[in-house]
Amino acid sequence: MGKLWLICIASISILLPFLCNAFSPETPTDRRVLVLLDDFAIMSSHSLYFNALKSRGFDLEFKLADDPKIALQRYGQYLYDALILFCPSVERFGGSIDVAAIVNFVDSGHDLIVAADVNASDLIREVGTECGVDFDEDPSAMVIDHIGYAVSGTEGDHTLIASDDFIKSDVILGGKKIEAPILFRGIGHAVSPANSLVLKVLSASPSAYSANPKSKLSTPPPLTGSAISLVSIVQARNNARLLITGSLSMFSNRFFRSGVQKAGSQIKHEKSGNEQFLTEISKWIFHERGHLKAVNVKHHRVGETDEPALYRINDELEYAVEIYEWSGTSWEPYVANDVQLQFYMMSPYVLKTLSSDKKGLYSTSFKVPDVYGVFQFKVEHQKLGYTSLSLSKQIPVRPYRHNEYERFIPAAYPYYGAAFSMMAGFFIFSFAHLYSK
Amino acid sequence: MIFYNNPKPKICSNPTMSNSSTSDLLKPFKLKTKQQELLIRVSILCLVYILAFITRLFSVLRYESMIHEFDPYFNYRTTLYLTQHGFYDFWNWFDYESWYPLGRIVGGTLYPGLMVTAALIYRLLHFLRFAVHIREVCVLTAPFFASNTTLVAYFFGKEIWDSGAGLVAAILIAVCPGYISRSVAGSYDNEGVAIFALLFTFYLFVKAVNKGSLAWGLASAFGYFYMVSAWGGYVFIINLIPLYVLVLLITGRYSMRLYVAYNCMYILGMLLAMQIRFVGFQHVQSGEHMAAMGVFFLMQVFYFLDWVKHMLSDTKLFQEFLSITVTCAVAAGGIALGVGVASGYISPWTGRFYSLLDPTYAKDHIPIIASVSEHQPTAWSSFMFDFHILLFLFPAGLYFCFKRLSDATIFIVMYGLTSMYFAGVMVRLILVATPAVCLISAIAVSATVKNLTVLLRSKNKVAQIGSTKGTSSAKASSKASLDQSQPFQKNGAMALLFGAFYLLSRYATHCTWVTSEAYSSPSIVLAARGAHGNRVIFDDYREAYFWLRQNTPPDAKVMSWWDYGYQITAMGNRTVIVDNNTWNNTHIATVGRAMSSYEDEAYEIIRSLDVDYVLVVFGGVTGYSSDDINKFLWMVRIGGGVFPVIKEPDYLVNGEYRVDKGAAPKMLNCLMYKLSYYRFGEMMTEYGKPPGYDRARGVEIGNKDIKLEHLEEAFTTSNWIVRIYKVKPPNNRW
């Protein structure tokens, strides 16, 4: 019995690193998160947010942004699955971290939350630019809204905004509607028009603009109206998820707890929507929601089970793929009615919506077109909020072999008859001609 | 010759054995004159057979036993497939490694004769327990068939003139550079066997016309079938033979022999040729084959008229009947042709055919044909280079042919004249003209030498003219005796004879020199002279292809200009977008467009074709001039022919093509320029020249600071001749 225990412990201790290996295709939710701070006071002033993360099982590691010992990777392995930059004023990261390291971190499939603020450093702005957003270039500019501001005790500069212009996506923001507006105080940014992946999750109202509240407005503000994004997200092509916001204080305990009343509105909410909004969106960022995987891509001729190396034109075939969604703890069947399959060679020759059995299996059957070439089975499922599924599998389609055509065609019987009667006639004629005398 | 000069011609008197005792011993082995002649003839033919083979082995000695150039690599790859998978798989092979994503039905789009021949030789050797590799068989197929061609040339020469002309023809064709250029060891191309098949078919047909037998007609049909299976040049046969028949009909040489030979050859040859999938129904549907069919029907009309003439005794009535029948026949043929063409049943002539008849056609209409160097009009120098003295002997031979017109000589004259015209239109067709030129020149040489020797020996031979010599030489001698009065005639003949031998020996040295210097380069391995006169070998092509084979995923797609497609699939074993089988002009134009666009536009095209690697050939470091930059204007033209956004003037400055600082801005920033000259600006290529000095074009390049955004350098060979770039995936966050 003791021996068995020993084996158990030994095997667990060997397997433990693998079991804990957080970001894997099997368990996409992040585990180890590095939080870089300007100073440790943020730990307590934003403790509600951090505690919410910890309670969901994340292992947060707090470091000062200029700590000379910080590093994202060691021996080529990333130490963290996600990075939270709550250090808007850092001029230079400590250790081996720089913008390129952060970009590489994201490009190898890890997630990132960036919170900038007024007087954000060039470094943070550069990170924003890499992620496809441009912060207002004026370092002291803030988002000001004289109509959509939050009513508060200190009446005056209208830089505390109450915004409720959310992106319409249950996957990103959770199923429960966010009732209360979001309190925001900070710098605005615009999404780069060249970037097709960045999305505005929370936009400013049409009456907002970005300017220095302390100085007089001499030139038209560069960012105005709903072009200003308050919170943006990016889902990179490798499904790394990024959150960029211009306000660090929106994560703070004070904003989480305070009530909110939007100017011009009679409804006074006891509690701002910040907590719900940021918690839900962090679930999305850390892959607790909206993460799909496609497995078991199968295709074969109707009536067969083995996958052929190539098809023949006009073959009937069946295609099936299983798609699952990560619920945060387990893989659940993904249910949708708009997953489409393309049979593609430079353009789709067949485009079919896959039928689902509600247990994750999507399948269809169709006839290979009468065209030979190198085709691809393509599933390009890109739905707002979900990881983009793009499966492609190359499969050549060959023409008929010489002995796969019909041997006798009914339409040709007159010709067969003509040929054979000609032969017979010639034979008889020759015979008669040679031996008639 | 010593046998003839022997005073006692019935005794074999080898000079070393001239003493009486040995001659007594050898008495049982004494040969009659006829036998001696046969022995000489056979031994000469054997020697020529061997000579034709070994003179083509320079490339193996200089380099190694390897396949040359571009197309042979495809032939080699298909032969390999044929030997590995068997005939039926080869016949039905759908190759998805070329023309991605369209693929190519290989079995239906090639002439299988060459591959089947090589595979049969391979099987035979293995049956005889010679464990050779198929590559060795492929390398030596062309020389082997060149040797066989010499035999055919001998019999052909014998058929049209006499055995002496046949022997000379065999010797001339064995070493003629025009033929060697396409049949050196390693040049595993269709032409290697096709010239044999071409000459063999012609020989069999002429034989059939001379003999008027069905058997020879049948043999020529099979010869034609082999030719059709081997090379697209069979169109030349199927047009030349009807033309020849037509000329015979017009000159009143119609005979039953001709009727039998042509009908048998045409009908059976057509039925057999239809068995080749690539040819299919073209014999009854394509405009290029209609002449043969028209002549076939004309033959029937002639036969019918002959019969009517035989039945009718009244010549006047027959004349009227003749005019009515001929008018009706021609009108019916014309209407049938018109209806066929109008209804689309008969396809019009293809561009390639037009470009043969009109040398300027391709330049204006089909850039893809005009871009191939071997399709250019022939320069005078290359006639001289490939034919040497044959160029002067050819008209002389024509003279002799006209002097002794027969059905056979008319044929060779027509073959010579038409093929000479085509040789003038396209460089590569010198090959087709070579056998005719050799045969006609052989007639000239043989007839001249014979006349001269007869003249020389006339005094000695006067006594025995009637007894031993044939009628033709008797005639010549009697003519010579008529000219007896001329002074120094014997010395003159001697001098002329020496002159002839001098010319022929010059021809032999020229041929050997050309073969060794010009035609034995595999062009996949380049050789140059180093600074100290030593030989430098650039093996960059194979280096690059093996890099592809070893370092890229097996399903990687490589984009390059079509010239290198066959080599990449055969040696690199990777999928290509376009290759040397230029069947889809749009696909090639797409690649041309990508190469001549700016990088971001090109990237879209590259992504749409799923390209993983881009391969360019660059000669700026080594001075290798047939690189992609020099071919680039053709990419622009071919791309612009389909996609008008690509305009040739954008790449030229005042109509001048340049790559230096004065080059057009689009030129300096197009993908081809960037890929060729990436990092080249840092490189010092020649002492005393600035960095970035392009040795192939002799200029300093205009854009030295090249940044690539969507592609990255993956591999550059040691002499920079081949550069391979990897296509980056789209930006992760954008």
PDB file of N, CA and C in Angstrom, chain A residues 97-150:
ATOM      1  N   ILE A  97      11.988  43.070 -20.371  1.00  0.00           N
ATOM      2  CA  ILE A  97      10.742  43.387 -21.068  1.00  0.00           C
ATOM      3  C   ILE A  97      10.887  44.698 -21.817  1.00  0.00           C
ATOM      4  N   ASP A  98      10.471  44.695 -23.054  1.00  0.00           N
ATOM      5  CA  ASP A  98      10.320  45.929 -23.818  1.00  0.00           C
ATOM      6  C   ASP A  98       9.119  45.731 -24.748  1.00  0.00           C
ATOM      7  N   VAL A  99       8.888  46.689 -25.603  1.00  0.00           N
ATOM      8  CA  VAL A  99       7.704  46.598 -26.456  1.00  0.00           C
ATOM      9  C   VAL A  99       7.775  45.352 -27.336  1.00  0.00           C
ATOM     10  N   ALA A 100       8.967  45.088 -27.880  1.00  0.00           N
ATOM     11  CA  ALA A 100       9.099  43.920 -28.754  1.00  0.00           C
ATOM     12  C   ALA A 100       8.795  42.634 -27.998  1.00  0.00           C
ATOM     13  N   ALA A 101       9.238  42.585 -26.721  1.00  0.00           N
ATOM     14  CA  ALA A 101       8.977  41.384 -25.934  1.00  0.00           C
ATOM     15  C   ALA A 101       7.482  41.219 -25.713  1.00  0.00           C
ATOM     16  N   ILE A 102       6.780  42.323 -25.474  1.00  0.00           N
ATOM     17  CA  ILE A 102       5.336  42.247 -25.259  1.00  0.00           C
ATOM     18  C   ILE A 102       4.641  41.817 -26.548  1.00  0.00           C
ATOM     19  N   VAL A 103       5.106  42.381 -27.666  1.00  0.00           N
ATOM     20  CA  VAL A 103       4.508  42.010 -28.958  1.00  0.00           C
ATOM     21  C   VAL A 103       4.732  40.534 -29.235  1.00  0.00           C
ATOM     22  N   ASN A 104       5.934  40.053 -28.958  1.00  0.00           N
ATOM     23  CA  ASN A 104       6.191  38.624 -29.160  1.00  0.00           C
ATOM     24  C   ASN A 104       5.334  37.762 -28.252  1.00  0.00           C
ATOM     25  N   PHE A 105       5.137  38.265 -27.028  1.00  0.00           N
ATOM     26  CA  PHE A 105       4.297  37.564 -26.054  1.00  0.00           C
ATOM     27  C   PHE A 105       2.890  37.378 -26.618  1.00  0.00           C
ATOM     28  N   VAL A 106       2.370  38.458 -27.203  1.00  0.00           N
ATOM     29  CA  VAL A 106       1.031  38.386 -27.786  1.00  0.00           C
ATOM     30  C   VAL A 106       1.047  37.500 -29.026  1.00  0.00           C
ATOM     31  N   ASP A 107       2.095  37.662 -29.839  1.00  0.00           N
ATOM     32  CA  ASP A 107       2.129  36.895 -31.089  1.00  0.00           C
ATOM     33  C   ASP A 107       2.337  35.416 -30.863  1.00  0.00           C
ATOM     34  N   SER A 108       2.752  35.051 -29.650  1.00  0.00           N
ATOM     35  CA  SER A 108       2.810  33.615 -29.400  1.00  0.00           C
ATOM     36  C   SER A 108       1.560  33.157 -28.653  1.00  0.00           C
ATOM     37  N   GLY A 109       0.507  33.931 -28.729  1.00  0.00           N
ATOM     38  CA  GLY A 109      -0.784  33.444 -28.287  1.00  0.00           C
ATOM     39  C   GLY A 109      -1.170  33.787 -26.874  1.00  0.00           C
ATOM     40  N   HIS A 110      -0.538  34.791 -26.281  1.00  0.00           N
ATOM     41  CA  HIS A 110      -0.888  35.134 -24.908  1.00  0.00           C
ATOM     42  C   HIS A 110      -1.701  36.420 -24.869  1.00  0.00           C
ATOM     43  N   ASP A 111      -2.377  36.609 -23.752  1.00  0.00           N
ATOM     44  CA  ASP A 111      -3.336  37.703 -23.664  1.00  0.00           C
ATOM     45  C   ASP A 111      -2.739  38.905 -22.937  1.00  0.00           C
ATOM     46  N   LEU A 112      -3.380  40.046 -23.144  1.00  0.00           N
ATOM     47  CA  LEU A 112      -2.805  41.283 -22.635  1.00  0.00           C
ATOM     48  C   LEU A 112      -3.923  42.252 -22.283  1.00  0.00           C
ATOM     49  N   ILE A 113      -3.771  42.896 -21.123  1.00  0.00           N
ATOM     50  CA  ILE A 113      -4.667  43.989 -20.757  1.00  0.00           C
ATOM     51  C   ILE A 113      -3.801  45.208 -20.539  1.00  0.00           C
ATOM     52  N   VAL A 114      -4.100  46.291 -21.244  1.00  0.00           N
ATOM     53  CA  VAL A 114      -3.328  47.517 -21.104  1.00  0.00           C
ATOM     54  C   VAL A 114      -4.256  48.611 -20.620  1.00  0.00           C
ATOM     55  N   ALA A 115      -3.895  49.210 -19.517  1.00  0.00           N
ATOM     56  CA  ALA A 115      -4.651  50.363 -19.054  1.00  0.00           C
ATOM     57  C   ALA A 115      -3.728  51.568 -19.093  1.00  0.00           C
ATOM     58  N   ALA A 116      -4.072  52.527 -19.915  1.00  0.00           N
ATOM     59  CA  ALA A 116      -3.309  53.776 -19.958  1.00  0.00           C
ATOM     60  C   ALA A 116      -4.037  54.781 -19.078  1.00  0.00           C
ATOM     61  N   ASP A 117      -3.547  55.978 -19.042  1.00  0.00           N
ATOM     62  CA  ASP A 117      -4.222  57.012 -18.263  1.00  0.00           C
ATOM     63  C   ASP A 117      -3.727  58.345 -18.769  1.00  0.00           C
ATOM     64  N   VAL A 118      -4.246  59.392 -18.206  1.00  0.00           N
ATOM     65  CA  VAL A 118      -3.724  60.704 -18.560  1.00  0.00           C
ATOM     66  C   VAL A 118      -2.227  60.688 -18.261  1.00  0.00           C
ATOM     67  N   ASN A 119      -1.465  61.384 -19.100  1.00  0.00           N
ATOM     68  CA  ASN A 119      -0.018  61.390 -18.983  1.00  0.00           C
ATOM     69  C   ASN A 119       0.580  59.992 -19.183  1.00  0.00           C
ATOM     70  N   ALA A 120      -0.053  59.224 -20.043  1.00  0.00           N
ATOM     71  CA  ALA A 120       0.509  57.905 -20.330  1.00  0.00           C
ATOM     72  C   ALA A 120       1.867  58.069 -20.988  1.00  0.00           C
ATOM     73  N   SER A 121       2.758  57.196 -20.627  1.00  0.00           N
ATOM     74  CA  SER A 121       4.121  57.316 -21.154  1.00  0.00           C
ATOM     75  C   SER A 121       4.149  56.911 -22.621  1.00  0.00           C
ATOM     76  N   ASP A 122       5.238  57.291 -23.278  1.00  0.00           N
ATOM     77  CA  ASP A 122       5.399  56.920 -24.691  1.00  0.00           C
ATOM     78  C   ASP A 122       5.427  55.416 -24.861  1.00  0.00           C
ATOM     79  N   LEU A 123       5.957  54.756 -23.842  1.00  0.00           N
ATOM     80  CA  LEU A 123       6.060  53.309 -23.918  1.00  0.00           C
ATOM     81  C   LEU A 123       4.685  52.657 -24.034  1.00  0.00           C
ATOM     82  N   ILE A 124       3.780  53.120 -23.149  1.00  0.00           N
ATOM     83  CA  ILE A 124       2.431  52.549 -23.163  1.00  0.00           C
ATOM     84  C   ILE A 124       1.714  52.911 -24.458  1.00  0.00           C
ATOM     85  N   ARG A 125       1.962  54.140 -24.915  1.00  0.00           N
ATOM     86  CA  ARG A 125       1.368  54.545 -26.201  1.00  0.00           C
ATOM     87  C   ARG A 125       1.862  53.642 -27.334  1.00  0.00           C
ATOM     88  N   GLU A 126       3.138  53.306 -27.255  1.00  0.00           N
ATOM     89  CA  GLU A 126       3.709  52.459 -28.292  1.00  0.00           C
ATOM     90  C   GLU A 126       3.078  51.072 -28.263  1.00  0.00           C
ATOM     91  N   VAL A 127       2.864  50.552 -27.054  1.00  0.00           N
ATOM     92  CA  VAL A 127       2.177  49.264 -26.933  1.00  0.00           C
ATOM     93  C   VAL A 127       0.803  49.372 -27.567  1.00  0.00           C
ATOM     94  N   GLY A 128       0.120  50.509 -27.284  1.00  0.00           N
ATOM     95  CA  GLY A 128      -1.204  50.724 -27.883  1.00  0.00           C
ATOM     96  C   GLY A 128      -1.132  50.737 -29.396  1.00  0.00           C
ATOM     97  N   THR A 129      -0.133  51.433 -29.931  1.00  0.00           N
ATOM     98  CA  THR A 129       0.000  51.506 -31.385  1.00  0.00           C
ATOM     99  C   THR A 129       0.210  50.116 -31.973  1.00  0.00           C
ATOM    100  N   GLU A 130       1.032  49.310 -31.307  1.00  0.00           N
ATOM    101  CA  GLU A 130       1.257  47.945 -31.794  1.00  0.00           C
ATOM    102  C   GLU A 130      -0.034  47.135 -31.810  1.00  0.00           C
ATOM    103  N   CYS A 131      -0.931  47.493 -30.892  1.00  0.00           N
ATOM    104  CA  CYS A 131      -2.185  46.749 -30.815  1.00  0.00           C
ATOM    105  C   CYS A 131      -3.258  47.352 -31.704  1.00  0.00           C
ATOM    106  N   GLY A 132      -2.943  48.413 -32.396  1.00  0.00           N
ATOM    107  CA  GLY A 132      -3.888  48.939 -33.357  1.00  0.00           C
ATOM    108  C   GLY A 132      -4.733  50.089 -32.863  1.00  0.00           C
ATOM    109  N   VAL A 133      -4.360  50.730 -31.760  1.00  0.00           N
ATOM    110  CA  VAL A 133      -5.108  51.913 -31.319  1.00  0.00           C
ATOM    111  C   VAL A 133      -4.135  53.075 -31.165  1.00  0.00           C
ATOM    112  N   ASP A 134      -4.651  54.275 -31.378  1.00  0.00           N
ATOM    113  CA  ASP A 134      -3.825  55.471 -31.235  1.00  0.00           C
ATOM    114  C   ASP A 134      -4.402  56.326 -30.121  1.00  0.00           C
ATOM    115  N   PHE A 135      -3.635  56.477 -29.051  1.00  0.00           N
ATOM    116  CA  PHE A 135      -4.062  57.372 -27.969  1.00  0.00           C
ATOM    117  C   PHE A 135      -3.908  58.804 -28.421  1.00  0.00           C
ATOM    118  N   ASP A 136      -4.717  59.683 -27.833  1.00  0.00           N
ATOM    119  CA  ASP A 136      -4.605  61.112 -28.149  1.00  0.00           C
ATOM    120  C   ASP A 136      -3.180  61.574 -27.881  1.00  0.00           C
ATOM    121  N   GLU A 137      -2.655  62.321 -28.856  1.00  0.00           N
ATOM    122  CA  GLU A 137      -1.232  62.646 -28.770  1.00  0.00           C
ATOM    123  C   GLU A 137      -0.925  63.659 -27.678  1.00  0.00           C
ATOM    124  N   ASP A 138      -1.891  64.490 -27.348  1.00  0.00           N
ATOM    125  CA  ASP A 138      -1.692  65.466 -26.279  1.00  0.00           C
ATOM    126  C   ASP A 138      -1.582  64.705 -24.960  1.00  0.00           C
ATOM    127  N   PRO A 139      -0.467  64.808 -24.260  1.00  0.00           N
ATOM    128  CA  PRO A 139      -0.292  63.970 -23.067  1.00  0.00           C
ATOM    129  C   PRO A 139      -1.289  64.286 -21.962  1.00  0.00           C
ATOM    130  N   SER A 140      -1.770  65.507 -21.908  1.00  0.00           N
ATOM    131  CA  SER A 140      -2.685  65.832 -20.812  1.00  0.00           C
ATOM    132  C   SER A 140      -4.143  65.842 -21.248  1.00  0.00           C
ATOM    133  N   ALA A 141      -4.402  65.353 -22.432  1.00  0.00           N
ATOM    134  CA  ALA A 141      -5.788  65.344 -22.919  1.00  0.00           C
ATOM    135  C   ALA A 141      -6.597  64.303 -22.159  1.00  0.00           C
ATOM    136  N   MET A 142      -7.863  64.620 -21.980  1.00  0.00           N
ATOM    137  CA  MET A 142      -8.790  63.675 -21.366  1.00  0.00           C
ATOM    138  C   MET A 142     -10.056  63.682 -22.199  1.00  0.00           C
ATOM    139  N   VAL A 143     -10.855  62.642 -21.978  1.00  0.00           N
ATOM    140  CA  VAL A 143     -12.134  62.619 -22.680  1.00  0.00           C
ATOM    141  C   VAL A 143     -13.118  63.460 -21.882  1.00  0.00           C
ATOM    142  N   ILE A 144     -13.703  64.438 -22.554  1.00  0.00           N
ATOM    143  CA  ILE A 144     -14.638  65.354 -21.904  1.00  0.00           C
ATOM    144  C   ILE A 144     -15.986  65.207 -22.575  1.00  0.00           C
ATOM    145  N   ASP A 145     -17.006  65.189 -21.767  1.00  0.00           N
ATOM    146  CA  ASP A 145     -18.351  65.084 -22.346  1.00  0.00           C
ATOM    147  C   ASP A 145     -19.287  65.962 -21.531  1.00  0.00           C
ATOM    148  N   HIS A 146     -19.718  67.050 -22.118  1.00  0.00           N
ATOM    149  CA  HIS A 146     -20.546  67.999 -21.366  1.00  0.00           C
ATOM    150  C   HIS A 146     -21.996  67.560 -21.305  1.00  0.00           C
ATOM    151  N   ILE A 147     -22.348  66.512 -21.974  1.00  0.00           N
ATOM    152  CA  ILE A 147     -23.734  66.034 -21.911  1.00  0.00           C
ATOM    153  C   ILE A 147     -23.808  64.687 -21.229  1.00  0.00           C
ATOM    154  N   GLY A 148     -22.882  63.812 -21.574  1.00  0.00           N
ATOM    155  CA  GLY A 148     -22.960  62.459 -21.036  1.00  0.00           C
ATOM    156  C   GLY A 148     -22.071  62.256 -19.831  1.00  0.00           C
ATOM    157  N   TYR A 149     -21.861  63.303 -19.043  1.00  0.00           N
ATOM    158  CA  TYR A 149     -20.987  63.147 -17.871  1.00  0.00           C
ATOM    159  C   TYR A 149     -21.757  62.514 -16.728  1.00  0.00           C
ATOM    160  N   ALA A 150     -20.993  62.059 -15.762  1.00  0.00           N
ATOM    161  CA  ALA A 150     -21.629  61.469 -14.584  1.00  0.00           C
ATOM    162  C   ALA A 150     -21.822  62.545 -13.534  1.00  0.00           C
TER     163      ALA A 150
END
